[in-house]
Coordinates of C-alpha atoms in Angstrom, one line a residue:
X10 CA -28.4 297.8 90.5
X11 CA -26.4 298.8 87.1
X12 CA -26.2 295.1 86.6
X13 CA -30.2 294.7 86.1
X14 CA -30.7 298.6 84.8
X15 CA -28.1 297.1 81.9
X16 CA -29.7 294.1 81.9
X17 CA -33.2 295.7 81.4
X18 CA -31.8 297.7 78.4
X19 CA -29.7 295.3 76.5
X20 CA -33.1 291.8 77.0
X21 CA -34.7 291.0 74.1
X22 CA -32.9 293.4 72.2
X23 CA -32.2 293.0 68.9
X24 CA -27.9 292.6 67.9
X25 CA -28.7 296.2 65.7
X26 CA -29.9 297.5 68.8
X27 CA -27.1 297.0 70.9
X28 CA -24.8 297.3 68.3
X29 CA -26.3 301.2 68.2
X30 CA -26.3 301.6 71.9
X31 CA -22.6 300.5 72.1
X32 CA -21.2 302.9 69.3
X33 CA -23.1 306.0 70.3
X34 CA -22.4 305.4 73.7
X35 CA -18.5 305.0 72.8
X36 CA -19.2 308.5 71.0
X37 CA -21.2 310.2 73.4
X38 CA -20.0 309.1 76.9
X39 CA -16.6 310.8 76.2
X40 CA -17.7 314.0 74.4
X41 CA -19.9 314.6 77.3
X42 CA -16.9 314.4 79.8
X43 CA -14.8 316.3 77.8
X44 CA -17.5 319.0 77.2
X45 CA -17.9 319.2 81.1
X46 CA -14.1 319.1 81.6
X47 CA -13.6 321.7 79.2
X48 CA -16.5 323.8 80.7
X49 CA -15.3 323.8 84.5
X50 CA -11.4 324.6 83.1
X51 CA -12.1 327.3 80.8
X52 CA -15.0 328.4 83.6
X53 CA -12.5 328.8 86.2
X54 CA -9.8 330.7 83.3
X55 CA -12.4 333.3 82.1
X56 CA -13.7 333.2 85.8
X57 CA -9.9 334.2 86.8
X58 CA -9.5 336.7 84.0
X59 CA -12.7 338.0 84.6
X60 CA -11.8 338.9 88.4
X61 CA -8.1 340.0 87.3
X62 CA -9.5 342.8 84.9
X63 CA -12.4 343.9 87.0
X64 CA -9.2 344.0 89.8
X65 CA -7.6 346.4 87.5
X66 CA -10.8 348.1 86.6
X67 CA -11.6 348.9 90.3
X68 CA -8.0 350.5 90.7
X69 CA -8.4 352.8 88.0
X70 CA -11.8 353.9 89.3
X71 CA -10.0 354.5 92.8
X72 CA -7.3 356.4 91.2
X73 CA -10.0 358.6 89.0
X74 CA -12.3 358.7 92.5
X75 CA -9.2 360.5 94.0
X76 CA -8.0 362.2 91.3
X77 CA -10.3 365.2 91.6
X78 CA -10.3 365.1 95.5
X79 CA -6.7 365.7 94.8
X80 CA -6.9 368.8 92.5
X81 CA -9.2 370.4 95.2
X82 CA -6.6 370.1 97.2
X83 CA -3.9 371.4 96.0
X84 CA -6.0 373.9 94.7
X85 CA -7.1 375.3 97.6
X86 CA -3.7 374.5 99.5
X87 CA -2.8 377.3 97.4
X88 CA -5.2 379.6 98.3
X89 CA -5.1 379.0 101.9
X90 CA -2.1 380.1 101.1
X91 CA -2.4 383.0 100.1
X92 CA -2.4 386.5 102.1
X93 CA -5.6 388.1 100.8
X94 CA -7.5 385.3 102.1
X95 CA -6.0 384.7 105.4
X96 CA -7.1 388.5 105.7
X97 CA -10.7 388.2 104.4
X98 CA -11.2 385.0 106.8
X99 CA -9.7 386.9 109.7
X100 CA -12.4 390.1 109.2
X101 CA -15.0 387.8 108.2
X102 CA -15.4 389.1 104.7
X103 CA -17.9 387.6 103.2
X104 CA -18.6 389.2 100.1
X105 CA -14.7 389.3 98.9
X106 CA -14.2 385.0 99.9
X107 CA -18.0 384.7 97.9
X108 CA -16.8 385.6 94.9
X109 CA -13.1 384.0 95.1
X110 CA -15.3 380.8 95.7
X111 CA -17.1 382.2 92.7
X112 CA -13.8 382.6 90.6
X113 CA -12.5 379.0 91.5
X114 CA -15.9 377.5 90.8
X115 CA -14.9 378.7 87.1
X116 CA -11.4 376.6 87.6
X117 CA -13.5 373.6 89.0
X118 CA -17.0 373.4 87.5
X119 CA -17.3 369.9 89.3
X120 CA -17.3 371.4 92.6
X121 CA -20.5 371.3 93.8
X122 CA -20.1 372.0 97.4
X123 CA -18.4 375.8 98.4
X124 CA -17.8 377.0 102.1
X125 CA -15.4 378.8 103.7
X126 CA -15.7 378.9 107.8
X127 CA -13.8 380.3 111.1
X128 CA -11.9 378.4 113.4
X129 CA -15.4 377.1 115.4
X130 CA -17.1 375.9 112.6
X131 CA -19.2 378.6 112.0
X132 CA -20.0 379.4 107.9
X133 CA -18.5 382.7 106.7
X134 CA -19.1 382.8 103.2
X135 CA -20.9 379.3 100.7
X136 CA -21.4 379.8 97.3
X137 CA -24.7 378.0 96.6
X138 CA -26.3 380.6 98.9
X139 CA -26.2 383.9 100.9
X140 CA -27.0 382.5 104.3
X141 CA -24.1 382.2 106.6
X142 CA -23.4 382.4 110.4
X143 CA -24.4 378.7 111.1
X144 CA -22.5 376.0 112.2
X145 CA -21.3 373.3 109.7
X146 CA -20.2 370.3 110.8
X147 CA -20.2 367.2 108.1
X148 CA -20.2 364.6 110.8
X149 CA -17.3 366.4 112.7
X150 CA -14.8 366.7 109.6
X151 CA -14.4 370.2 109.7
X152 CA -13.7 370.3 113.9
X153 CA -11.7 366.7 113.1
X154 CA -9.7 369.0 110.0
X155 CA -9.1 372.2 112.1
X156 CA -7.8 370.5 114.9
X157 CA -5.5 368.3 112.9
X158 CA -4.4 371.4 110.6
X159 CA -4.5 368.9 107.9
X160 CA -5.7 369.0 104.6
X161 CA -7.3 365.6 104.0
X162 CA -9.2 364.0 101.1
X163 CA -12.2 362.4 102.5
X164 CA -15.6 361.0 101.5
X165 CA -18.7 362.3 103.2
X166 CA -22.5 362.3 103.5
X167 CA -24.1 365.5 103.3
X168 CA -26.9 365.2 105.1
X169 CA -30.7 366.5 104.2
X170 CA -30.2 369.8 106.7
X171 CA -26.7 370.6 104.4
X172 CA -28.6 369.9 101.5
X173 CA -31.4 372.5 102.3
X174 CA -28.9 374.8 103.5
X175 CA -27.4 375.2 100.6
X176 CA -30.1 375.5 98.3
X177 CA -32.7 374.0 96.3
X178 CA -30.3 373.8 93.3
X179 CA -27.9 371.3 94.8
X180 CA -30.8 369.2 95.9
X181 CA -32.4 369.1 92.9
X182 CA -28.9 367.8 91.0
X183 CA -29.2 364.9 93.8
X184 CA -33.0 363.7 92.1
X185 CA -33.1 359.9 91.5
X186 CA -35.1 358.9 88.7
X187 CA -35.9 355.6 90.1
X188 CA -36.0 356.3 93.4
X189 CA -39.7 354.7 93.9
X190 CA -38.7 351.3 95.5
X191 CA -38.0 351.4 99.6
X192 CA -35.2 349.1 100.9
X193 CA -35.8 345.9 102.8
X194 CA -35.4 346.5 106.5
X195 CA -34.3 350.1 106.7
X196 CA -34.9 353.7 105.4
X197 CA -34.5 354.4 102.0
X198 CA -32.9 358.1 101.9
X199 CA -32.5 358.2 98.2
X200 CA -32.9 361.9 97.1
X201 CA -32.4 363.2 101.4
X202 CA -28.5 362.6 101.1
X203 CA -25.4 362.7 99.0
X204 CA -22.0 361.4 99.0
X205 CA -19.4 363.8 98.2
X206 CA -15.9 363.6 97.8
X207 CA -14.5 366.1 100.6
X208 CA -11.6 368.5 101.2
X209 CA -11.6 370.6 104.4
X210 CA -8.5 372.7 103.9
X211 CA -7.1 374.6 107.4
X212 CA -6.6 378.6 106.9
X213 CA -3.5 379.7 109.7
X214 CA -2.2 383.2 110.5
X215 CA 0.9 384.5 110.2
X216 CA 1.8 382.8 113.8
X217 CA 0.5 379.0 112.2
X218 CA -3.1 379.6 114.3
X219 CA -5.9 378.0 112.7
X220 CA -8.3 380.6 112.0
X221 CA -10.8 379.2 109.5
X222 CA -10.9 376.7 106.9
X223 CA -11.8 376.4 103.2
X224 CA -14.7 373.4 102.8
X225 CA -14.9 371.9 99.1
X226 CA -16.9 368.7 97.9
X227 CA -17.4 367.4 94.8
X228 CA -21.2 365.6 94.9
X229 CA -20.6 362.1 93.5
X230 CA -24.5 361.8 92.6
X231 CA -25.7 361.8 89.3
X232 CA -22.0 362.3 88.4
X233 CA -20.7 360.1 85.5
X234 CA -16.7 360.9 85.7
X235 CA -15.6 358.0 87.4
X236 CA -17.3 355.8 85.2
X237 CA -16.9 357.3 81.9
X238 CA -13.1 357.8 83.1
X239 CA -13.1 353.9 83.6
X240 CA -14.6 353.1 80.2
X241 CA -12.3 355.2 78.4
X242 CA -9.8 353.1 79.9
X243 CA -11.0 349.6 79.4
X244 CA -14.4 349.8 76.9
X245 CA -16.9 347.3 78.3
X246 CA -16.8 348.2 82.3
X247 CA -19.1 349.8 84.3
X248 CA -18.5 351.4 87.5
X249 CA -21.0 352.4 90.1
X250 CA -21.2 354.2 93.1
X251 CA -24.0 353.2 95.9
X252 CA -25.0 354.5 98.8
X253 CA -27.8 353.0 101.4
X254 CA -27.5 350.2 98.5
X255 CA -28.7 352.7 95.7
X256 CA -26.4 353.2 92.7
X257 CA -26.4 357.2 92.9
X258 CA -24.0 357.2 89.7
X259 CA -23.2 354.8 87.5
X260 CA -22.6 354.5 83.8
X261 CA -25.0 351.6 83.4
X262 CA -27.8 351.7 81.2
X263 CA -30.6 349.5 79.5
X264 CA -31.6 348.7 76.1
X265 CA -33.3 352.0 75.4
X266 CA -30.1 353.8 76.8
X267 CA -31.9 354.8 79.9
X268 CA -28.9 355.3 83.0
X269 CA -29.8 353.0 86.2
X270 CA -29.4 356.0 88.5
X271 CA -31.4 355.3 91.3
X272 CA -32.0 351.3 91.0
X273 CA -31.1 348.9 93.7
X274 CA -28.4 346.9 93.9
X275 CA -29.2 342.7 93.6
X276 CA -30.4 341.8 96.5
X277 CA -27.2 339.1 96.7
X278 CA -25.0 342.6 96.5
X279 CA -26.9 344.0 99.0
X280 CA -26.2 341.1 101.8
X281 CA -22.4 341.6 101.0
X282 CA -22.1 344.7 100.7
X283 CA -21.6 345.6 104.7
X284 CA -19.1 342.7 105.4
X285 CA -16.6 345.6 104.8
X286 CA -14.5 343.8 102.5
X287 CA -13.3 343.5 98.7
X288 CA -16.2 340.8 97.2
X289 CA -17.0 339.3 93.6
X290 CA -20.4 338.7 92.5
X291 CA -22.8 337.9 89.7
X292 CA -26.4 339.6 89.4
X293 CA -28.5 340.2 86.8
X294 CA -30.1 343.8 85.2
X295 CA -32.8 343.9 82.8
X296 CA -32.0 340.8 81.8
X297 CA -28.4 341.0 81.6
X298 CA -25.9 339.2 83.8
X299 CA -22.7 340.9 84.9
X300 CA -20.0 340.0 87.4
X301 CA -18.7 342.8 89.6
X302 CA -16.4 343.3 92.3
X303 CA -17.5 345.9 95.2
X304 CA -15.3 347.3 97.6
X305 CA -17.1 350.2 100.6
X306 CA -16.3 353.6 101.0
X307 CA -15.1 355.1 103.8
X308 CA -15.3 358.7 105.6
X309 CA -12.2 359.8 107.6
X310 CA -13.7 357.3 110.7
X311 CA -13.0 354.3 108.9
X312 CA -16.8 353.6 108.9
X313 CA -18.4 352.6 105.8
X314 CA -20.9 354.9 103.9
X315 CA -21.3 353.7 100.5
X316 CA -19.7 351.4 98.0
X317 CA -17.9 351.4 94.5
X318 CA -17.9 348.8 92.2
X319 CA -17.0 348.2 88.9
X320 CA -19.0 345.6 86.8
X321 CA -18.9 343.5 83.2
X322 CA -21.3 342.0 81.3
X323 CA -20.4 338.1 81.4
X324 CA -21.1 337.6 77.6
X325 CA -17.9 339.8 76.9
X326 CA -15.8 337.1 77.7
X327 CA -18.7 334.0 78.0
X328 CA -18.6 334.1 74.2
X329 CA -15.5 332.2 74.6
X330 CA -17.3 329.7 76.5
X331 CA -20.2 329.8 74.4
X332 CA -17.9 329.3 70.8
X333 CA -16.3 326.1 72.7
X334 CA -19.9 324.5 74.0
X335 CA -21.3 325.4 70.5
X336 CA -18.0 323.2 69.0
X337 CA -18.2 320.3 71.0
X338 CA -22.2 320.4 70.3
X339 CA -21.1 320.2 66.3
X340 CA -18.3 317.4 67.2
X341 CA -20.6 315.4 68.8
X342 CA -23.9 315.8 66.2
X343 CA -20.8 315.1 63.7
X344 CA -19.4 312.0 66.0
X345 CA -23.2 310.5 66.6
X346 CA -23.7 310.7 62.3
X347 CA -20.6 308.5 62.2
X348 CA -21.9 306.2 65.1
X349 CA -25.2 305.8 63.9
X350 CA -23.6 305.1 60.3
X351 CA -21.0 302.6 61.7
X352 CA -23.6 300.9 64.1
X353 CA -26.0 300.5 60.6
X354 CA -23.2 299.3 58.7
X355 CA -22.0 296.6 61.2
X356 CA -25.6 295.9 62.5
X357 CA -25.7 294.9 58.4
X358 CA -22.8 293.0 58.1
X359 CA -23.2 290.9 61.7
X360 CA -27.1 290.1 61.7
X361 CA -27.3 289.4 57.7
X362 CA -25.2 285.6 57.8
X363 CA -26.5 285.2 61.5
X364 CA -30.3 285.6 60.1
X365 CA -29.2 283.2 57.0
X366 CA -27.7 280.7 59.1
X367 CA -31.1 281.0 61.7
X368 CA -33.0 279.8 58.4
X369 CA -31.3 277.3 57.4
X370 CA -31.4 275.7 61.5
X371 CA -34.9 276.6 61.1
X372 CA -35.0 274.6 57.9
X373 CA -32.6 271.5 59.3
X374 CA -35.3 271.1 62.0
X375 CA -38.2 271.0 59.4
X376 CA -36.2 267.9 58.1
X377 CA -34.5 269.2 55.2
X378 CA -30.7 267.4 55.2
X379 CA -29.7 269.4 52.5
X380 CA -29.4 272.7 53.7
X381 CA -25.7 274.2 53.8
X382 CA -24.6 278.2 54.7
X383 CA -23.2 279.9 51.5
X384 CA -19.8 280.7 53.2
X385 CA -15.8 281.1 52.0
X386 CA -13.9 279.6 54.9
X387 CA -10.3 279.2 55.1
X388 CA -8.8 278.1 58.5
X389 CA -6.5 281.2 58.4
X390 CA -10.1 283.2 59.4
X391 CA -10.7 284.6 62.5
X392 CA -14.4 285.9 61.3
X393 CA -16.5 284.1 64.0
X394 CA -19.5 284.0 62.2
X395 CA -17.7 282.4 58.9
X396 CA -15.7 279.7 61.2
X397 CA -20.0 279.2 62.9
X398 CA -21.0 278.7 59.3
X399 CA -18.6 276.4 58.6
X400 CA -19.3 274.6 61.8
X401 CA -22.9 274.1 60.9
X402 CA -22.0 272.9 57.4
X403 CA -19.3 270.3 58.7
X404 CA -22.1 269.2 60.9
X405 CA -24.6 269.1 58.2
X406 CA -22.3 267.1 55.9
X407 CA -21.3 264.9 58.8
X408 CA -25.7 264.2 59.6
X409 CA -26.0 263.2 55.8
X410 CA -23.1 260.7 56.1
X411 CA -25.0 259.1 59.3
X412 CA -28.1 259.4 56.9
X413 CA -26.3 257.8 54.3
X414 CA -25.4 255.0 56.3
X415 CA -28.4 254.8 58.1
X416 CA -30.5 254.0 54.6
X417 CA -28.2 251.7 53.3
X418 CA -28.2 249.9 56.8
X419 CA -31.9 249.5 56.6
X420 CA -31.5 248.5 52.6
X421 CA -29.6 245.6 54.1
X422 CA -32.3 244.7 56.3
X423 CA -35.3 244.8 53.9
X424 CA -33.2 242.7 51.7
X425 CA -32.4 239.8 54.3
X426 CA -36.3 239.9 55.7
X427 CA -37.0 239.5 52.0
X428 CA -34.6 236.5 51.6
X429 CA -36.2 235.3 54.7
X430 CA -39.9 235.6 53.6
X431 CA -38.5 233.5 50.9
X432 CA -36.8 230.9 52.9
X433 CA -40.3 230.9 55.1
X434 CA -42.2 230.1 51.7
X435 CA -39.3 227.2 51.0
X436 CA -39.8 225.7 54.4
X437 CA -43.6 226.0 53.9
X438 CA -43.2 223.9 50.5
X439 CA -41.5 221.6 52.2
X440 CA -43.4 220.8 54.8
X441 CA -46.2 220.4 52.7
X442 CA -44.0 218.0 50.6
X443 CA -42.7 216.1 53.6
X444 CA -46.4 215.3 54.8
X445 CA -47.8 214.6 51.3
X446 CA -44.6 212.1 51.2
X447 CA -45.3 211.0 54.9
X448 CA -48.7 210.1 54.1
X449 CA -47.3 208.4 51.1
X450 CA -45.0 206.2 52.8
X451 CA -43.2 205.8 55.7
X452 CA -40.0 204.5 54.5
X453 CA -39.3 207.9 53.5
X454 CA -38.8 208.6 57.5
X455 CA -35.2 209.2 57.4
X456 CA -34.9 211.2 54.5
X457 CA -37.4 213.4 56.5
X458 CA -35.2 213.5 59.7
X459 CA -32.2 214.6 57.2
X460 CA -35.1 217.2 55.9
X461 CA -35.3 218.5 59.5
X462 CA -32.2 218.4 60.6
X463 CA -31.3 220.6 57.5
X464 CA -34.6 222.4 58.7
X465 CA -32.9 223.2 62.2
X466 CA -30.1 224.7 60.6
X467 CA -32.1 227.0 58.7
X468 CA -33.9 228.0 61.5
X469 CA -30.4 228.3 63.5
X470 CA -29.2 230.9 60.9
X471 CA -32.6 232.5 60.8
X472 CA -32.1 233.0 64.8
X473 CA -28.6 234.5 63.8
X474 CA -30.2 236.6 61.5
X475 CA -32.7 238.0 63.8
X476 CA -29.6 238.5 66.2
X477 CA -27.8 240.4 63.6
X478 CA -31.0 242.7 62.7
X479 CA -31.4 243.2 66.3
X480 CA -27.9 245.0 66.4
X481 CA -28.4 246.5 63.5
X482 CA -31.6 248.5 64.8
X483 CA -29.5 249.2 68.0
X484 CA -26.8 250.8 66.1
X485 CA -29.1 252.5 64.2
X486 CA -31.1 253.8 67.5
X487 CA -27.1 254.9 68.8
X488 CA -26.9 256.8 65.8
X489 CA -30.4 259.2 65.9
X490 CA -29.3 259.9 69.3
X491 CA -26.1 261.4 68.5
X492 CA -27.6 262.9 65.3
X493 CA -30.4 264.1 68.3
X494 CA -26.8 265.7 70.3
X495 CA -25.6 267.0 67.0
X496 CA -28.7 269.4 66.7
X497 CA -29.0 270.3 70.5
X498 CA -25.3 271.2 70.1
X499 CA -26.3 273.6 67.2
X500 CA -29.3 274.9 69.0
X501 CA -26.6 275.8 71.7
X502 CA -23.8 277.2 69.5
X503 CA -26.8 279.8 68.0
X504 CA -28.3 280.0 71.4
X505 CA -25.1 281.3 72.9
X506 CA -23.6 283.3 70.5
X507 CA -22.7 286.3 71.9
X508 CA -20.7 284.1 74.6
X509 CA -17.7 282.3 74.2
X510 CA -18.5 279.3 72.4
X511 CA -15.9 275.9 72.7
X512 CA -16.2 272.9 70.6
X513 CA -14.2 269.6 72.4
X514 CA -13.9 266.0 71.4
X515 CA -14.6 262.9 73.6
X516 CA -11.6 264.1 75.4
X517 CA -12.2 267.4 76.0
X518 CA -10.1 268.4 73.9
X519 CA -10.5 271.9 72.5
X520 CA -11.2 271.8 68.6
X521 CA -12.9 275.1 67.9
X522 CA -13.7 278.4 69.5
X523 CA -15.5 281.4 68.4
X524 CA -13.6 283.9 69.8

């Protein structure tokens, strides 16, 4: 099939033509490999570089996601330490842990979440509001956190009925500007819940008796710390926390400057974003394409609430990519210039003697002997189309010999038919003679029969004469036909000259070649 899709191309074409398909394909055919091969291996480096930063972008974000959790609790470590508040927790008194909560809100402005409660559970004191007396729970951290008497960093949902609790304040921190789209097969609870970095510290007596518990979060919604953190870090990443598949903070932001708080993640992210492990991807954002790597978040179960992933926008490092395709394009315009110029020159140089030579075959088989190819040869060249032109000339030289000969062969003839005509005009003389002297006497009989013996010589060399013409006009017949092979052979030598072309003797014996 390549055969006759080659063959289709390269019929009927003109020696320019193929001469110009040959040299751009010499130039194109390996600039296009290397631009592919050069695309997959510095793909796969960038690709490799890419994941290896965005590797040590996402451990700085988990070390700056913790970093807080871990001031709250050595904060608060402290305090539980600390007599006066093992006191107040032991009489319930509400008013004097409200406004310690109120003096280490001042230390920690980034806590948003402030309760301190009894060894059931039960609130004694929060900060965002005066009701207390209820039971809080955070998905069974705080029974989970008294019973272990450990002081744990955790991440948590708050859900809508904490929210409410502690006042319309925190909930209207946790408002998601784009919050207007629904997910696909589930409840979108964008704006009901919040993720929150978590620290239930365990209050003991005197006797090591858990008797309450200090409960601190810092609300990761709407909060940029992480990701401004990471960007300090490494300029040119962007880190995102999601929850229900909702960036709820993020440092990402369009155009206009406008933060993507409350947009979806890609729909691609979504589907891998509850395998439960570490995963690369590439999406697109307001026409923007990043690649990210998104590992979940996990409360003290193990059981995966939201996500954190830190992203970067491809052209950072593409440019590389884009500088080499943009090189190679300018090699190869610059490489098809030179083709195009070297197929035009060559094209030039090869079909210019083979036209010239055409016209003078064209001309030999009009008649005209003359005709010779205006062409230096030495025997030393290995120019094919100079050793063709001297072919055609030796052959032309070697028809005008035959010519030659030929004319001067039938020069011969016309003479002896005119010698004959004049011997015919003799013998008619004579026989007129011989019966004017036969009538005149007989006696002259035997000088007659001497007349016609001499007559029957004549005529014997006139039969040899005949003989001789005859052979003449067969060697002369032998000769047109091998002047006839001499042109067929030329025909054939043009014909075929893109091919191998061999010139032998009677004995096959090689005595030319064009290649």
């Amino acid at each position: 099939m390549r055969k006759n899709l080659l063959y289709r191309i390269f019929d009927n074409r003109t020696t320019g033509f193929k001469l110009t398909v040959v040299f751009i394909s010499v130039i194109l055919i390996p600039m296009i490999l290397m631009a592919y091969l050069s695309y997959r291996v510095i793909d796969s480096r960038l690709t490799k570089e890419s994941h290896d930063k965005l590797n040590l972008g996402l451990k700085a974000a988990w070390d700056e996601y913790f970093v807080r959790g871990e001031q709250m609790r050595y904060g608060m470590l402290q305090a539980a330490s600390m007599d006066e508040i093992k006191r107040a927790v032991e009489r319930r008194d509400r008013t004097y842990l409200r406004n310690m909560m109120m003096r280490w809100k001042h230390m920690r402005p980034y806590v948003g979440l402030w309760a301190v409660v009894d060894e059931k559970g039960r609130v004694i004191a929060r900060l965002n509001s005066d009701y207390s007396g209820d039971m809080m729970d955070l998905n069974g951290l705080i029974k989970y956190a008294l019973a272990s008497g450990e002081a744990d960093i955790t991440t948590g949902i708050l859900s809508k009925d904490t929210l409410r609790t502690e006042g319309g304040e925190l909930q209207e921190m946790l408002r998601l500007p784009h919050a207007s789209r629904t997910l696909k097969g589930g409840v979108d609870k964008a704006g009901d819940e919040a993720i929150a970095l978590l620290v239930v510290t365990p209050i003991t007596n005197d006797s090591g008796k858990v008797t309450g518990a200090i409960v601190t979060g810092h609300i990761l919604n709407g909060d940029s710390f992480i990701a401004d953190a990471v960007a300090r870090r490494d300029p040119g990443l962007f880190t995102t926390i999601s929850v229900n598949g909702r960036r709820v903070a993020t440092n990402l932001v369009d155009k206009n400057g406008e933060n993507f708080k409350g947009t979806l993640l890609p729909d691609s992210v979504l589907a891998a974003v509850g395998s439960g492990d570490k995963t690369f991807h590439e999406w697109t954002l307001a026409g923007r394409s990043y690649i990210s790597v998104i590992e979940p978040i996990r409360d003290y179960r193990g059981l995966e609430i939201g996500a954190l992933d830190v992203a970067m926008p491809k052209d950072s490092l593409w440019a590389v990519q884009r500088e080499n395709e943009e090189v190679i394009l300018l090699i190869s315009a610059f490489g098809l210039s030179i083709s195009l110029v070297a197929a035009i020159l060559s094209t030039y140089k090869i079909t210019k003697p083979i036209k010239s030579l055409k016209e003078k075959i064209d001309a030999f088989a009009a008649g005209d002997r003359t005709v010779r190819v205006d062409v230096d040869y030495s025997p030393a060249t290995r120019d094919e189309i100079q050793s063709l032109s001297w072919a055609f000339n030796a052959m032309m030289d070697d028809v005008g010999r035959r010519e030659a000969d030929k004319e001067r062969y039938l020069s011969e003839i016309e003479n002896k038919n005119d010698e004959l005509e004049r011997l015919n005009d003799a013998i008619k003389k004579t026989n007129e003679e011989l019966e004017v002297a036969y009538e005149e006497t007989q006696s002259q009989t035997e000088e007659l029969h001497a007349i016609n013996e001499e007559l029957k010589l004549l005529n014997e060399d006139l039969d040899r004469k005949n003989i001789e013409l005859k052979k003449a006009n067969t060697t002369i017949t032998l000769e047109e036909q091998e002047a006839q092979k001499a042109r067929e052979k030329l025909r054939l030598i043009y014909d075929s000259i893109i091919d191998c072309v061999l010139l032998v003797d009677e004995d096959y014996s090689i005595l030319e070649a064009n290649k």
